[in-house]
mmCIF file of C-alpha atoms in Angstrom:
data_model
loop_
_atom_site.group_PDB
_atom_site.id
_atom_site.type_symbol
_atom_site.label_atom_id
_atom_site.label_comp_id
_atom_site.label_asym_id
_atom_site.label_seq_id
_atom_site.Cartn_x
_atom_site.Cartn_y
_atom_site.Cartn_z
ATOM 1 C CA MET A 1 35.014 -15.516 39.648
ATOM 2 C CA SER A 2 38.506 -14.875 38.413
ATOM 3 C CA HIS A 3 39.402 -12.968 35.252
ATOM 4 C CA LYS A 4 42.269 -15.108 33.947
ATOM 5 C CA ASN A 5 41.419 -14.346 30.310
ATOM 6 C CA PRO A 6 40.387 -10.675 30.054
ATOM 7 C CA TRP A 7 40.857 -10.754 26.302
ATOM 8 C CA LEU A 8 38.128 -13.448 26.050
ATOM 9 C CA LEU A 9 35.642 -11.151 27.802
ATOM 10 C CA THR A 10 36.688 -8.320 25.472
ATOM 11 C CA VAL A 11 36.178 -10.492 22.357
ATOM 12 C CA ILE A 12 32.708 -11.539 23.559
ATOM 13 C CA LEU A 13 31.705 -7.940 24.276
ATOM 14 C CA MET A 14 33.036 -6.752 20.903
ATOM 15 C CA CYS A 15 31.117 -9.496 19.034
ATOM 16 C CA GLY A 16 27.954 -8.287 20.738
ATOM 17 C CA LEU A 17 28.618 -4.751 19.524
ATOM 18 C CA PHE A 18 29.006 -5.922 15.935
ATOM 19 C CA ILE A 19 25.896 -8.127 15.957
ATOM 20 C CA THR A 20 23.488 -5.709 17.606
ATOM 21 C CA PRO A 21 23.536 -2.892 15.009
ATOM 22 C CA GLY A 22 22.660 -5.285 12.230
ATOM 23 C CA ALA A 23 19.531 -6.443 14.039
ATOM 24 C CA HIS A 24 18.479 -2.844 14.587
ATOM 25 C CA ALA A 25 19.123 -1.980 10.935
ATOM 26 C CA GLU A 26 16.655 -4.646 9.877
ATOM 27 C CA ASP A 27 14.023 -3.121 12.165
ATOM 28 C CA ARG A 28 14.633 0.325 10.682
ATOM 29 C CA ALA A 29 14.397 -1.059 7.125
ATOM 30 C CA THR A 30 10.984 -2.610 7.740
ATOM 31 C CA ALA A 31 9.730 0.535 9.458
ATOM 32 C CA ARG A 32 10.046 2.720 6.317
ATOM 33 C CA PRO A 33 6.853 4.377 5.174
ATOM 34 C CA LYS A 34 5.141 2.763 2.195
ATOM 35 C CA VAL A 35 5.684 4.549 -1.120
ATOM 36 C CA GLU A 36 2.426 5.196 -2.939
ATOM 37 C CA LYS A 37 2.574 5.465 -6.727
ATOM 38 C CA VAL A 38 -0.079 7.005 -8.923
ATOM 39 C CA SER A 39 -0.507 6.818 -12.698
ATOM 40 C CA TRP A 40 -1.886 9.362 -15.142
ATOM 41 C CA CYS A 41 -2.426 8.459 -18.785
ATOM 42 C CA ILE A 42 -2.260 10.465 -21.985
ATOM 43 C CA TYR A 43 -4.911 9.366 -24.471
ATOM 44 C CA VAL A 44 -5.433 9.968 -28.176
ATOM 45 C CA ASN A 45 -9.116 10.384 -29.015
ATOM 46 C CA ASN A 46 -10.055 9.942 -32.696
ATOM 47 C CA ALA A 47 -6.775 11.163 -34.223
ATOM 48 C CA PRO A 48 -7.607 13.680 -37.006
ATOM 49 C CA ASN A 49 -4.462 12.748 -38.986
ATOM 50 C CA PRO A 50 -1.829 10.004 -39.055
ATOM 51 C CA VAL A 51 1.019 10.454 -36.559
ATOM 52 C CA ARG A 52 4.557 9.597 -37.653
ATOM 53 C CA ALA A 53 6.270 11.983 -35.197
ATOM 54 C CA PHE A 54 5.181 13.742 -32.000
ATOM 55 C CA GLY A 55 6.656 15.627 -29.097
ATOM 56 C CA PHE A 56 5.400 17.618 -26.120
ATOM 57 C CA ASP A 57 6.219 18.644 -22.575
ATOM 58 C CA ILE A 58 4.075 17.926 -19.532
ATOM 59 C CA ILE A 59 4.127 20.251 -16.528
ATOM 60 C CA TYR A 60 3.173 18.565 -13.246
ATOM 61 C CA PRO A 61 2.761 19.707 -9.593
ATOM 62 C CA THR A 62 6.045 19.103 -7.774
ATOM 63 C CA ASP A 63 4.446 19.895 -4.396
ATOM 64 C CA ALA A 64 2.338 16.704 -4.712
ATOM 65 C CA LEU A 65 4.219 14.412 -7.076
ATOM 66 C CA VAL A 66 7.733 13.120 -7.857
ATOM 67 C CA PHE A 67 8.268 11.804 -11.391
ATOM 68 C CA ASP A 68 8.994 8.059 -11.524
ATOM 69 C CA GLY A 69 8.768 7.074 -15.219
ATOM 70 C CA VAL A 70 6.911 6.802 -18.487
ATOM 71 C CA SER A 71 5.743 3.631 -20.213
ATOM 72 C CA ARG A 72 4.341 3.105 -23.732
ATOM 73 C CA GLY A 73 0.662 2.753 -24.300
ATOM 74 C CA GLU A 74 -0.976 0.396 -26.788
ATOM 75 C CA LEU A 75 -0.786 3.043 -29.571
ATOM 76 C CA LEU A 76 3.032 2.843 -29.471
ATOM 77 C CA GLU A 77 3.478 -0.888 -28.984
ATOM 78 C CA LYS A 78 3.668 -1.839 -32.688
ATOM 79 C CA GLY A 79 5.850 1.024 -33.792
ATOM 80 C CA PHE A 80 7.719 4.136 -32.765
ATOM 81 C CA ARG A 81 11.186 2.589 -32.629
ATOM 82 C CA PHE A 82 12.434 6.032 -31.698
ATOM 83 C CA PHE A 83 10.644 6.881 -28.453
ATOM 84 C CA GLY A 84 11.894 8.600 -25.339
ATOM 85 C CA SER A 85 11.077 10.605 -22.285
ATOM 86 C CA ASN A 86 13.157 12.728 -19.976
ATOM 87 C CA GLU A 87 12.538 14.852 -16.916
ATOM 88 C CA LEU A 88 14.059 18.154 -17.974
ATOM 89 C CA ARG A 89 13.757 19.473 -14.419
ATOM 90 C CA PRO A 90 11.451 18.711 -11.541
ATOM 91 C CA GLY A 91 7.991 19.585 -12.745
ATOM 92 C CA ARG A 92 8.666 19.250 -16.512
ATOM 93 C CA ILE A 93 8.761 16.039 -18.548
ATOM 94 C CA ARG A 94 9.529 15.849 -22.281
ATOM 95 C CA ILE A 95 8.039 12.983 -24.306
ATOM 96 C CA GLY A 96 8.503 12.279 -27.983
ATOM 97 C CA GLY A 97 8.632 9.689 -30.668
ATOM 98 C CA MET A 98 9.133 9.044 -34.356
ATOM 99 C CA GLU A 99 8.309 6.122 -36.634
ATOM 100 C CA PRO A 100 10.085 5.944 -39.999
ATOM 101 C CA GLY A 101 8.350 2.714 -40.988
ATOM 102 C CA LYS A 102 4.785 1.485 -41.119
ATOM 103 C CA GLY A 103 3.960 1.548 -37.394
ATOM 104 C CA VAL A 104 2.367 5.006 -37.357
ATOM 105 C CA ILE A 105 -0.723 5.976 -35.375
ATOM 106 C CA GLY A 106 -3.486 5.940 -37.990
ATOM 107 C CA SER A 107 -6.083 8.564 -38.671
ATOM 108 C CA GLY A 108 -9.136 7.929 -36.492
ATOM 109 C CA ALA A 109 -7.112 5.939 -33.889
ATOM 110 C CA SER A 110 -7.956 6.152 -30.200
ATOM 111 C CA GLY A 111 -6.265 4.704 -27.114
ATOM 112 C CA ARG A 112 -3.538 5.166 -24.549
ATOM 113 C CA LEU A 113 -0.398 6.903 -25.847
ATOM 114 C CA VAL A 114 1.665 6.760 -22.623
ATOM 115 C CA THR A 115 1.370 6.207 -18.871
ATOM 116 C CA LEU A 116 3.099 8.596 -16.499
ATOM 117 C CA THR A 117 3.987 7.225 -13.074
ATOM 118 C CA PHE A 118 4.625 9.369 -10.026
ATOM 119 C CA VAL A 119 5.413 8.872 -6.384
ATOM 120 C CA LYS A 120 2.712 10.613 -4.395
ATOM 121 C CA LYS A 121 3.961 13.116 -1.811
ATOM 122 C CA LYS A 122 0.516 14.270 -0.702
ATOM 123 C CA LYS A 123 -3.133 14.032 -1.706
ATOM 124 C CA ILE A 124 -3.880 15.746 -4.988
ATOM 125 C CA VAL A 125 -7.036 17.801 -4.709
ATOM 126 C CA LYS A 126 -6.953 19.479 -8.147
ATOM 127 C CA PRO A 127 -3.995 18.342 -10.236
ATOM 128 C CA ALA A 128 -2.217 21.147 -12.084
ATOM 129 C CA PHE A 129 -0.994 19.431 -15.242
ATOM 130 C CA LYS A 130 -0.340 21.310 -18.469
ATOM 131 C CA PHE A 131 0.721 20.455 -22.035
ATOM 132 C CA LEU A 132 3.498 22.648 -23.518
ATOM 133 C CA MET A 133 5.298 22.735 -26.859
ATOM 134 C CA VAL A 134 3.131 20.183 -28.677
ATOM 135 C CA ARG A 135 4.985 19.485 -31.907
ATOM 136 C CA ASP A 136 5.006 17.619 -35.189
ATOM 137 C CA ASP A 137 1.904 15.657 -36.199
ATOM 138 C CA MET A 138 -0.009 16.539 -32.995
ATOM 139 C CA GLN A 139 0.711 20.277 -33.094
ATOM 140 C CA ALA A 140 -2.786 21.354 -34.169
ATOM 141 C CA TRP A 141 -4.713 18.919 -31.937
ATOM 142 C CA SER A 142 -7.101 19.994 -29.188
ATOM 143 C CA LEU A 143 -5.735 19.370 -25.653
ATOM 144 C CA SER A 144 -7.184 18.608 -22.253
ATOM 145 C CA VAL A 145 -5.598 17.950 -18.858
ATOM 146 C CA LYS A 146 -8.904 17.057 -17.277
ATOM 147 C CA GLY A 147 -9.492 13.757 -19.080
ATOM 148 C CA ASP A 148 -11.943 15.359 -21.542
ATOM 149 C CA LYS A 149 -12.730 12.739 -24.151
ATOM 150 C CA ASN A 150 -13.714 15.461 -26.662
ATOM 151 C CA ALA A 151 -10.077 16.624 -26.835
ATOM 152 C CA THR A 152 -7.804 14.878 -29.341
ATOM 153 C CA LEU A 153 -4.940 14.600 -26.803
ATOM 154 C CA SER A 154 -6.021 14.262 -23.167
ATOM 155 C CA LEU A 155 -4.362 13.574 -19.870
ATOM 156 C CA GLY A 156 -6.356 12.037 -17.052
ATOM 157 C CA LYS A 157 -6.520 9.279 -14.455
ATOM 158 C CA CYS A 158 -5.737 5.944 -16.070
ATOM 159 C CA GLU A 159 -8.774 3.792 -16.908
ATOM 160 C CA LYS A 160 -8.669 0.251 -15.620
#
């Protein structure tokens, strides 16, 4: 076999080098571990007063969870045009809202206020959540981070 066109052999070899890594990259992409997300909900249980404004911080265990986001619960769906959440730093989330119109949370209301979503880093044996700096119309409410339905504001596993 004669090598009259050495550049042709070089081109063929180079094409093989450029094609091969792409195929391996696809294999690596499909081999990524599955991300498991978990949700915890904050519930209002028989609100003792109407809520036009609220704010609080949630402390969460950074050794087990990575914050992913907050979504509105049914109590905020018809109002609270001014609503927001922010992770101040890993392990601390600030959530707050205000309704200048008629879409307030009424006295005696119960239901889901917000859903917190996290990426699970490891199994949570005993979650170490905590409410801090509860403000405005929820300031005097009783609190629970164990899903206690007797507390006015409670955080627990989301109900289906």
